[in-house]
Structure formats: structure tokens, C-alpha cells
Amino acid sequence: MTDIKEKLKQLKKEREARSKSQRITETWEEMEKKENLSTKEKLQQLINLTREKKAQKPQTPSFEPLPREPLQFFENPYSLDIRYGKIVLSSGLDISGDVLTCLSKDSAFETLGLSTALFIDLETTGLSGGVGVVPFNVGMGYYKNDKFYVAQYFLGDLAEEERMIKELGQFFEEMNFQSVVTYNGKSFDIPLLETRFILYRKPLILCELPHLDFLYSARSLWGHKYENCRLFHLAHELLEADRSEDIPSAEIPLRYFQYLQTGNFDLIEPILYHNQEDILSLLGVVITGALIFSEDSDACLADAMDFFGAGKIMENVGEIEKSVNFFQRALDGKLTDEVSIQAKKKLSYHFKKNQGWDKAIPLWQEVASSDSISSKQLFSFRELAMYFEHKEKKYEEARKIAEEGLVLSLGVSPYYEKDFSYRLERLKRKIKKQKMKKEAQP
């Protein structure tokens, strides 16, 4: 399979070649106007231009801005057998509507797949929303004609924004997308784009489509596993995608404003590359997340930490039995101490709700006897104390557990400290009453 990094590098080379060819053409046209130069002299100047080194810089900088294309559209196709990191692009077509429904918490996805979805990511003049923030690059990804395309509308002149908005609207209508996939798009990309459409009295039909903002799914799936859920970070951790040539997002607005001043498209090339990488990363991360729910063990590369995240997803959409199954699979594997406690807590509450005491009690006992003492364990002491007090009527056993819980909660959790204190007072009264009752018997 072709590596997608080679494809991206080839596209960059082609753009650089087009830029150089354009400079040569413009130089020849200028020399044609000079009647005092012979054809030989003109050709020699062209040869010198083509031989100039990339690292060579002009001795005197030109302050005359270069001409800018007001609006450009790029559309780059990728073969479906290409890999982006560990993910084959074609695997996105195998994701079921049921899985997308769980990830999005929107039943409208039940009859949909990614084959008709629009992946969208904006590059803007500011990193926060607002009326003054303009999306100068609209990056889009979609499946079409047995390929995956990354398309970009690049605004080279802010005065042409209305034209871009009009063309975008026509593009969305012609492509007839059935859903939208973003990363933080519900909070940023779509509201910002809608604001710009409203400004020019145009409807944004994307607002009417089912929307999978994968940031929320990613936090549930991997927030407990990785230090952060930034798309760049997940692409590296999950996909093993090499984004070493990428630029920081914070640098993008500055580069764009410098481009507006100078017309130097070299400032923009890294932004377009960054945007393409974000679209491909989003596709890859969505596929990776969806494959955790796959019944195909060869396709699913998930580990115990991933199964815990899948359990949370299923719990959030009310698929309790499936969530229990994922939590149990998680406990069969290797979890951090903190995540292990969380999984046991969620499972134990499910069993408790269904009177499955024979399954809940061992989980509470495991958590209570864990070597790594923390406030996360206090729930298990409370649950055990409640069970022995109310179900077994073994007040002495309940008292011992409550006392241990109280000691662990001191200075750590005011809530549990208060709970265990009240519980102990009540248990002491019950023990005393029980003792008096026994003594009164003949």
C-alpha cells in the first residue's frame, strides 16, 4: 500500500513546481517587453532563474507585495488502499450506523455511514470564536468515486469572503452530504461558519444534518488513557501518524496575516498541509474509535483501557448490557489502578441495582483491599457497610468496615467523613439495642 506521507510530499512538490513555473512565465513576459535584450540574453536570464537555489535569499528584500489569488479551490484524491498511519482509508466505509449512533448519541445516524459524511475543519484568523473571526481555509474530507478526497477553499483576499461563502453553499448542495463529522465542531467550526453564512444572508444546510462531534466521544474513549485528547496527540498515539513537519495551530493566524501583507504563498503551504493532516487524522481517529466496537477481532486493535472507554460510551447511550460486557472485558486486561477502581465501581453498581450481591460484594472487597489507598476507594467501604447493616443485619461487621472507612476519609473527604461518622453512631445504637434484646431473652 502506498504511504500517505509520500502522497502529501508529492502534492507539496507539485505546488512548488507550479509556483516556480509561474515565476518563470511571468519573468519571460516581462523580458519580452524589453526590446534592448537579445533572445540569447533573455534565455540566459531564464536559465539563471531556474538554477537559483532554494536556500538563496535576495540581498535586498522587496517590499512590493506579490499578487494573490483571491480564492482558490484544491481537491486532492487519495486511493482507498492508502494507509494513514495504521489505518487503511477504505475501512471507514465499513463502520455501521449503529456504532455512529452510539458515538454521536444521535439516532439519525442509524441509517447512515461515513460514505456520505462530510469531515470539516476550519483554519481561521483567530483561535476563539466571534463575529470578527474569518475562516480563511475550509478543509473538507469525503468519500467519492472510490476515493477519499481532501478539498480546501482558500481565501487569498478577505474581500472575497462573500464569494467563498456562495461557492461553499453551492458545493454543499451539489455534494448532498448526509451528515457532518468534526472535532470540536459543535462549539467552534459549525457555529463560526453559520455566523459567516448569516452575515451574507445565506443558509448553512450543514446545520440541519446529523453531527458527530468526535471530541466528546474521544474524551470518553481515551480521556483516562492519554494526557490529553487533542487531535494531533491522538493521531500520534493511536494512528502512529508522523506529523513532525506540522506547524503549531497557534502560528496559523500570524502566518495568514503575513501572507496578506506579502503575498508570499510559502507562508500558506504549511497551513494547507496542517489542514490536510487534520482532516486525515480526524478520519483515522474516528475509524479507530469505531473499530473498538467491532466484533471482528482482527480489525479491532483495542486494549483494556479502550474497552473501558467503550463501556462508558455504551453506558451514556443506555446500552447497559453492552457497557457491562465492555467493563468486564476491560477488567480481564491490564488497567491502571485508578481505571480498575472506576470499572469495578461501575460494574458493582449495575449488579447492586439488579440484586446481584454475589457479584457486587467481591468487587467492593477487591477495591477496599487494594494496596493503593486513595479517596477513590471510599465508596467500597460505604457499600460494604451498608450491605452488612441493611441486608445481613451483621452490625458488628458493618461497624468494623465503617470505622476503617472513617479513618481513611479523615482529612481526605468531608462527605465520606460525615457519612461514616453518622453511620457509626447509628450502628452503635443498633448494636446496643441488639445486645439488650439478647440479654432480655430467658
CSV table of N, CA and C in Angstrom, one decimal, residues 3 89 136 164 176 305 315 331 410:
chain,number,residue,atom,x,y,z
A,3,ASP,N,2.2,4.8,1.0
A,3,ASP,CA,2.2,5.5,2.3
A,3,ASP,C,1.7,6.9,2.0
A,89,LEU,N,-7.6,3.8,4.6
A,89,LEU,CA,-8.7,4.7,4.4
A,89,LEU,C,-10.1,4.0,4.0
A,136,PHE,N,-10.5,31.4,6.8
A,136,PHE,CA,-9.8,31.7,5.5
A,136,PHE,C,-9.5,30.4,4.8
A,164,MET,N,-16.6,33.2,-1.5
A,164,MET,CA,-16.3,31.9,-0.9
A,164,MET,C,-17.5,31.3,-0.3
A,176,ASN,N,-24.5,16.9,-1.6
A,176,ASN,CA,-25.6,16.2,-0.9
A,176,ASN,C,-25.1,15.4,0.2
A,305,MET,N,-7.8,-0.6,28.3
A,305,MET,CA,-8.2,0.8,28.5
A,305,MET,C,-9.2,1.3,27.5
A,315,GLU,N,-22.7,3.1,28.2
A,315,GLU,CA,-23.4,3.5,29.4
A,315,GLU,C,-24.1,4.8,29.1
A,331,LEU,N,-11.6,-5.3,32.6
A,331,LEU,CA,-11.1,-5.9,33.9
A,331,LEU,C,-10.3,-7.2,33.6
A,410,LEU,N,-10.6,10.7,56.9
A,410,LEU,CA,-10.2,11.8,57.7
A,410,LEU,C,-9.3,12.7,56.9
